[in-house]
PDB file of C-alpha atoms in Angstrom:
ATOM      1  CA  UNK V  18       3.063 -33.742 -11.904  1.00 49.00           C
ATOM      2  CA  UNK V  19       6.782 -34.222 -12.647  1.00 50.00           C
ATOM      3  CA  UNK V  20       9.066 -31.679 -10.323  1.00 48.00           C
ATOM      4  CA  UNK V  21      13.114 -31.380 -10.701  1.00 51.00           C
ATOM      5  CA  UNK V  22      15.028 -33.363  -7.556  1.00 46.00           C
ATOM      6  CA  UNK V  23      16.127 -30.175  -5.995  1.00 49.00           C
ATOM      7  CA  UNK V  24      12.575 -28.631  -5.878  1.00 45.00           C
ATOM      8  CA  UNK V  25      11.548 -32.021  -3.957  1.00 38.00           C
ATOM      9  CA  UNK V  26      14.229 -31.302  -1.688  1.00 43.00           C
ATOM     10  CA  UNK V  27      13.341 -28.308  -1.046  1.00 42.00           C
ATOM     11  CA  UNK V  28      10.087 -28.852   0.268  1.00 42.00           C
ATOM     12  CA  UNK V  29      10.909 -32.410   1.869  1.00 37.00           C
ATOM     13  CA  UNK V  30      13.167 -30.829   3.758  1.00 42.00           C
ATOM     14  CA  UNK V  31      13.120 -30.044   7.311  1.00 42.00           C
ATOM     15  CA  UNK V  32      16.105 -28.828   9.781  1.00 45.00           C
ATOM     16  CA  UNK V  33      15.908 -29.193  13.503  1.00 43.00           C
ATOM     17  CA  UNK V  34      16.884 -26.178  15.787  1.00 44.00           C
ATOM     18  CA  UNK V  35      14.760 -23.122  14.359  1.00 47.00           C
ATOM     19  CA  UNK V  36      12.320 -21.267  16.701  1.00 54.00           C
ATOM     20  CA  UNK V  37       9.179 -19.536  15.320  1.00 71.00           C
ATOM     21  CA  UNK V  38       7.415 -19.407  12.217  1.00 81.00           C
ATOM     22  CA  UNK V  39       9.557 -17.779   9.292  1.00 84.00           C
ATOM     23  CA  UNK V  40       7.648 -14.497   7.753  1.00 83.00           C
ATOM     24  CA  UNK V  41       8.716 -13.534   4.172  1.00 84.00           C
ATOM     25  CA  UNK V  42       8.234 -10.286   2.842  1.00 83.00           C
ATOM     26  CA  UNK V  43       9.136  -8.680  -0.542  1.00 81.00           C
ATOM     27  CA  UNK V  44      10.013  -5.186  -1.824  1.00 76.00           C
ATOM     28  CA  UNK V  45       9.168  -2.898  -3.767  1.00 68.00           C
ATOM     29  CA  UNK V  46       5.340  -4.040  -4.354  1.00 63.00           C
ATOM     30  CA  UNK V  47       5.232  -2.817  -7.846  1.00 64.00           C
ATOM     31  CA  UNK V  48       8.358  -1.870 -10.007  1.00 66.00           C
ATOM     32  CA  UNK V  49       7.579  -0.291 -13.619  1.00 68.00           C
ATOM     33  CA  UNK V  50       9.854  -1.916 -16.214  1.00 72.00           C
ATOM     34  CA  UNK V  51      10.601  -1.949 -19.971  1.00 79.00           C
ATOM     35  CA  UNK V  52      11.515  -4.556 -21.767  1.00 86.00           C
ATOM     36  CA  UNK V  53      15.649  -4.662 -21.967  1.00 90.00           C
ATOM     37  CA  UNK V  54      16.291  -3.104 -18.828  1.00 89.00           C
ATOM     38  CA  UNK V  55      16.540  -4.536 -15.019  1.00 92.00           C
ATOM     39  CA  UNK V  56      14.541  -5.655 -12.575  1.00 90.00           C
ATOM     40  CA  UNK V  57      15.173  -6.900  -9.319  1.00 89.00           C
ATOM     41  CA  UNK V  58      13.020  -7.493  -6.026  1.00 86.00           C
ATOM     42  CA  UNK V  59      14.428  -8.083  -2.654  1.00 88.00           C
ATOM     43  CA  UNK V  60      12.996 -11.091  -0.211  1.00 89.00           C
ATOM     44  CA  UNK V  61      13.957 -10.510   3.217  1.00 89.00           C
ATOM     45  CA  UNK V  62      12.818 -13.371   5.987  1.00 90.00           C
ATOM     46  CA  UNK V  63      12.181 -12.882   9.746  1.00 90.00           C
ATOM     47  CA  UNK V  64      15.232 -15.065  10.752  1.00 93.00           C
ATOM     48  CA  UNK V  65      18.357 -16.434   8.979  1.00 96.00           C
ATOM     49  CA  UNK V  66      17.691 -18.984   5.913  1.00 95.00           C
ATOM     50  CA  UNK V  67      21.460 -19.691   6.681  1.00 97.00           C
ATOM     51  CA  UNK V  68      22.523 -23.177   8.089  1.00 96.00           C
ATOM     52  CA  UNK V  69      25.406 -25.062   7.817  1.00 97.00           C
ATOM     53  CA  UNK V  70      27.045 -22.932   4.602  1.00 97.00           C
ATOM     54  CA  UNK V  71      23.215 -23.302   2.740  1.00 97.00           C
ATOM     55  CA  UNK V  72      20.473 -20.629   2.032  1.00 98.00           C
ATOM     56  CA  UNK V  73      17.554 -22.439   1.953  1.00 95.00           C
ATOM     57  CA  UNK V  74      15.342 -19.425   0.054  1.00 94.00           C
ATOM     58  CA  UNK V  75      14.061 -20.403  -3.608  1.00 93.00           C
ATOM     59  CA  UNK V  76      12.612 -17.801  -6.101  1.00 92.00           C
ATOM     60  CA  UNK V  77       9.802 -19.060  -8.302  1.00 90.00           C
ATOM     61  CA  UNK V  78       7.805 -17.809 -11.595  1.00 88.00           C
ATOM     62  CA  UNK V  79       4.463 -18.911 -12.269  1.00 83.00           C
ATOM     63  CA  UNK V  80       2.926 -18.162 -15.671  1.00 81.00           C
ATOM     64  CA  UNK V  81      -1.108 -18.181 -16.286  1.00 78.00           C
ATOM     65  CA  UNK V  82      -2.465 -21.874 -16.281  1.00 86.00           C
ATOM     66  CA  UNK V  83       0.891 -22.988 -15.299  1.00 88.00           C
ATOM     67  CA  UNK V  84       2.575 -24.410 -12.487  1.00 88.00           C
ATOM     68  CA  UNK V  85       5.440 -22.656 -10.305  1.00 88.00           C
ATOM     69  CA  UNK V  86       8.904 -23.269 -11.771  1.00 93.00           C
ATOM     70  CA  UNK V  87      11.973 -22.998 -10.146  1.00 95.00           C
ATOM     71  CA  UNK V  88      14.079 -20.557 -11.067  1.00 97.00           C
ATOM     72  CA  UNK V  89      16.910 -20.297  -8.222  1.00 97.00           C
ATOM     73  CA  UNK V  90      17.669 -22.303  -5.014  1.00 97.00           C
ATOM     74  CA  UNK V  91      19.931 -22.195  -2.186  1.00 97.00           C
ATOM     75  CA  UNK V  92      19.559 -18.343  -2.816  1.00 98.00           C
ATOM     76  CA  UNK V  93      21.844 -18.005  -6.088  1.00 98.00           C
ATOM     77  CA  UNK V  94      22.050 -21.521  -7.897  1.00 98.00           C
ATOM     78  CA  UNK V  95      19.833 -21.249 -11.363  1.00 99.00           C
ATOM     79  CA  UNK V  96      18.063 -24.341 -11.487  1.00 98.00           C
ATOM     80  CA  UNK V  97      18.361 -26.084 -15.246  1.00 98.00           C
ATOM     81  CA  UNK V  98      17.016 -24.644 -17.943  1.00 98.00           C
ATOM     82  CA  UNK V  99      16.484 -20.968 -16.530  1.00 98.00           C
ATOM     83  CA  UNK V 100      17.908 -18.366 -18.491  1.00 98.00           C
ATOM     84  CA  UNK V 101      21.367 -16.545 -17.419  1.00 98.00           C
ATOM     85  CA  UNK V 102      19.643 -13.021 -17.101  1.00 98.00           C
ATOM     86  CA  UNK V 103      17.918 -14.177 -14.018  1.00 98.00           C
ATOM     87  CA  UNK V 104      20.307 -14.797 -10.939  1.00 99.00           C
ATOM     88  CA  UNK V 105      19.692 -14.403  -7.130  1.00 98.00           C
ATOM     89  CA  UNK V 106      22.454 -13.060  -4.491  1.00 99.00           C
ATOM     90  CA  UNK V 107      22.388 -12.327  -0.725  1.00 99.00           C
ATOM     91  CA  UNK V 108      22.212 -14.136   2.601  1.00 98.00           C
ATOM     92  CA  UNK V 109      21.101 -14.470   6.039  1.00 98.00           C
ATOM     93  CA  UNK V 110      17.643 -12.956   6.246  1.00 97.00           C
ATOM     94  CA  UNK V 111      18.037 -10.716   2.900  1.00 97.00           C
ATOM     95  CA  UNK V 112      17.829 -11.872  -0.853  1.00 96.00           C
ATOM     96  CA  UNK V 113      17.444 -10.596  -3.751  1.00 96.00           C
ATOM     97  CA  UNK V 114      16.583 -11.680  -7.578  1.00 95.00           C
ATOM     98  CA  UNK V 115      17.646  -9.856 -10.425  1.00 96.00           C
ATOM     99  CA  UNK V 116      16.668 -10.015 -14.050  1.00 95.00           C
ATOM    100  CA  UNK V 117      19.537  -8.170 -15.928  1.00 96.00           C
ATOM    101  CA  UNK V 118      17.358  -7.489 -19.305  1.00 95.00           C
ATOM    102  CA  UNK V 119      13.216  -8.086 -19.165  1.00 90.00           C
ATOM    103  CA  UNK V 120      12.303 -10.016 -21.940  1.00 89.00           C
ATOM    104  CA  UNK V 121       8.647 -10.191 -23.112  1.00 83.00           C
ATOM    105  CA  UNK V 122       8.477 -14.633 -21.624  1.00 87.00           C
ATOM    106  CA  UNK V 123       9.220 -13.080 -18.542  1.00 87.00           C
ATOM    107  CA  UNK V 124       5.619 -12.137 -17.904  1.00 78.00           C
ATOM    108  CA  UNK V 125       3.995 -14.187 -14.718  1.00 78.00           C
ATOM    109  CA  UNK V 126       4.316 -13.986 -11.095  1.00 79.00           C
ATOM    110  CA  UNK V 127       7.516 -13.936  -8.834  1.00 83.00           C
ATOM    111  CA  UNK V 128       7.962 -15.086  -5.356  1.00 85.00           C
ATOM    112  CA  UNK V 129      10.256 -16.922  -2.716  1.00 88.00           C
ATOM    113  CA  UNK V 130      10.084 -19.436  -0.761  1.00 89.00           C
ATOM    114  CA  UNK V 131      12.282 -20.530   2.324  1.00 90.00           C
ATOM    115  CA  UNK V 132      12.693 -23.805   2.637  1.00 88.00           C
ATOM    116  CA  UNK V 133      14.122 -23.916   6.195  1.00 90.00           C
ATOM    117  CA  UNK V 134      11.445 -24.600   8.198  1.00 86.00           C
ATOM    118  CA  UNK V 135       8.579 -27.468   7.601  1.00 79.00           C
ATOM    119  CA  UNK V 136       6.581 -26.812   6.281  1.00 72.00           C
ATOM    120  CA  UNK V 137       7.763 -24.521   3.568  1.00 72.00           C
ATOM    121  CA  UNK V 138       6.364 -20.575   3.357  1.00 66.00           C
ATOM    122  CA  UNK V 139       6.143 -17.922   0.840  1.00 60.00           C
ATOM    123  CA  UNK V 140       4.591 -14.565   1.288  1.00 54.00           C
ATOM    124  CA  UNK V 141       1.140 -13.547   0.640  1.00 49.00           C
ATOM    125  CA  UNK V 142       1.977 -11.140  -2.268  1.00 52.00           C
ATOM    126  CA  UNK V 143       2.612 -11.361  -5.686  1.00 54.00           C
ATOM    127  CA  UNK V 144       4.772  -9.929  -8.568  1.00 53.00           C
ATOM    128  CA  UNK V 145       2.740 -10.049 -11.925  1.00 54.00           C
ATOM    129  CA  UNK V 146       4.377  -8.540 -14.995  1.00 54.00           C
ATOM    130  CA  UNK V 147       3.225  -7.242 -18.199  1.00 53.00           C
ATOM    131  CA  UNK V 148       4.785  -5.490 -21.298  1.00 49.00           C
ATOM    132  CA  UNK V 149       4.231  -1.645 -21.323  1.00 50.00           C
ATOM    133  CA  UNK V 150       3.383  -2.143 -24.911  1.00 50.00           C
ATOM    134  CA  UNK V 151      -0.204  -3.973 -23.977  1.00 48.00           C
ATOM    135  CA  UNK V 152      -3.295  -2.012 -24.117  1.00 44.00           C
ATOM    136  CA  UNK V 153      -4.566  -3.869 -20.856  1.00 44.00           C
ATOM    137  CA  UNK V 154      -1.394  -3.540 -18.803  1.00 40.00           C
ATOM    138  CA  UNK V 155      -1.198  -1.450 -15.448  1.00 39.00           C
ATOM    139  CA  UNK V 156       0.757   1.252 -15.476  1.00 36.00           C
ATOM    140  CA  UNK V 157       2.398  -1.030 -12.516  1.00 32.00           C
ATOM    141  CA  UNK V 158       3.987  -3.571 -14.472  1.00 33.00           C
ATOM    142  CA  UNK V 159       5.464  -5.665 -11.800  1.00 40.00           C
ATOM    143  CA  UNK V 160       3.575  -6.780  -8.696  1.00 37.00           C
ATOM    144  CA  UNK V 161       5.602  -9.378  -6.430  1.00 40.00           C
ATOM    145  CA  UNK V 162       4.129 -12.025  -4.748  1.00 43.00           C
ATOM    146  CA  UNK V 163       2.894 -15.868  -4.427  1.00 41.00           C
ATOM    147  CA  UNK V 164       1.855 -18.468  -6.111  1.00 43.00           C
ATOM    148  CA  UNK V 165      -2.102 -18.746  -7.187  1.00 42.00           C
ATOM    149  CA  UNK V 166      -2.146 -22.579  -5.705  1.00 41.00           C
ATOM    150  CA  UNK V 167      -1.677 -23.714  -1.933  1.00 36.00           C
ATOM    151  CA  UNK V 168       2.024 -24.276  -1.270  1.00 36.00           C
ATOM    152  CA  UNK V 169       0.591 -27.607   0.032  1.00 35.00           C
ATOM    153  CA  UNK V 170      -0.202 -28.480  -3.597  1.00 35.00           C
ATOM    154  CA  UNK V 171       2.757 -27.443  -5.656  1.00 35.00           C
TER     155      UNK V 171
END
């Protein structure tokens, strides 16, 4: 499997000086949306992603029978190809990723990663969306969370 150099980074990387394992949490757990309107969930971690100017915290999508793909890194840098409606902002222990107008691809599961401390964590939740259009979908349409794989895998 092929990953983008900054997503090897990511999880290569490994900074001296931090005490404790790093707990990441997201909120809200489910956020109703329609298709053309906002959505954002917040990521907050147990201690400061923050070192030396950096915020090592990634946000991630993972679609059905896919792989995770990076969407932002170092907190609020889209990696390439990701579409400008998505974007990521804060710092320190809180984060948050936006989508400024839900489009129908943006169906799959959200989370975030710090990549701080070795080895890299994400939380034990999950975001799943689906259209409100779709017989089958939840009245929930977003659940945030992780990825369906081990994070030793991806």
């Amino acid at each position: 499997m092929k990953f983008p150099a900054q997503l090897l980074g990511l999880f290569m990387l490994w900074i001296p000086g931090s005490s404790g394992d790093i707990v990441m949490t997201q909120s809200p757990l489910s956020l109703p949306v329609t298709l053309g309107q906002p959505a954002s969930i917040s990521c907050r971690a147990s201690q400061s992603l923050l070192y030396s100017g950096t915020n090592y915290l990634s946000w991630y999508q993972q679609k059905p029978g896919q792989s995770p793909r990076l969407l932002i890194y170092w907190a609020s840098t889209r990696a390439s190809g990701v579409p400008d409606r998505f974007s990521g902002s804060g710092s320190g222990t809180d984060f948050t990723l936006t989508i400024s107008r839900v489009e129908a691809e943006d169906v799959g599961v959200y989370y975030c990663q710090q990549a701080l401390q070795s080895p890299p964590t994400v939380i034990k939740l999950r975001t799943k969306t689906c259209l409100s259009g779709d017989f089958n979908c939840p009245k929930v349409l977003l659940i945030w969370g992780a990825p369906s794989r081990s994070s030793k895998g991806v």
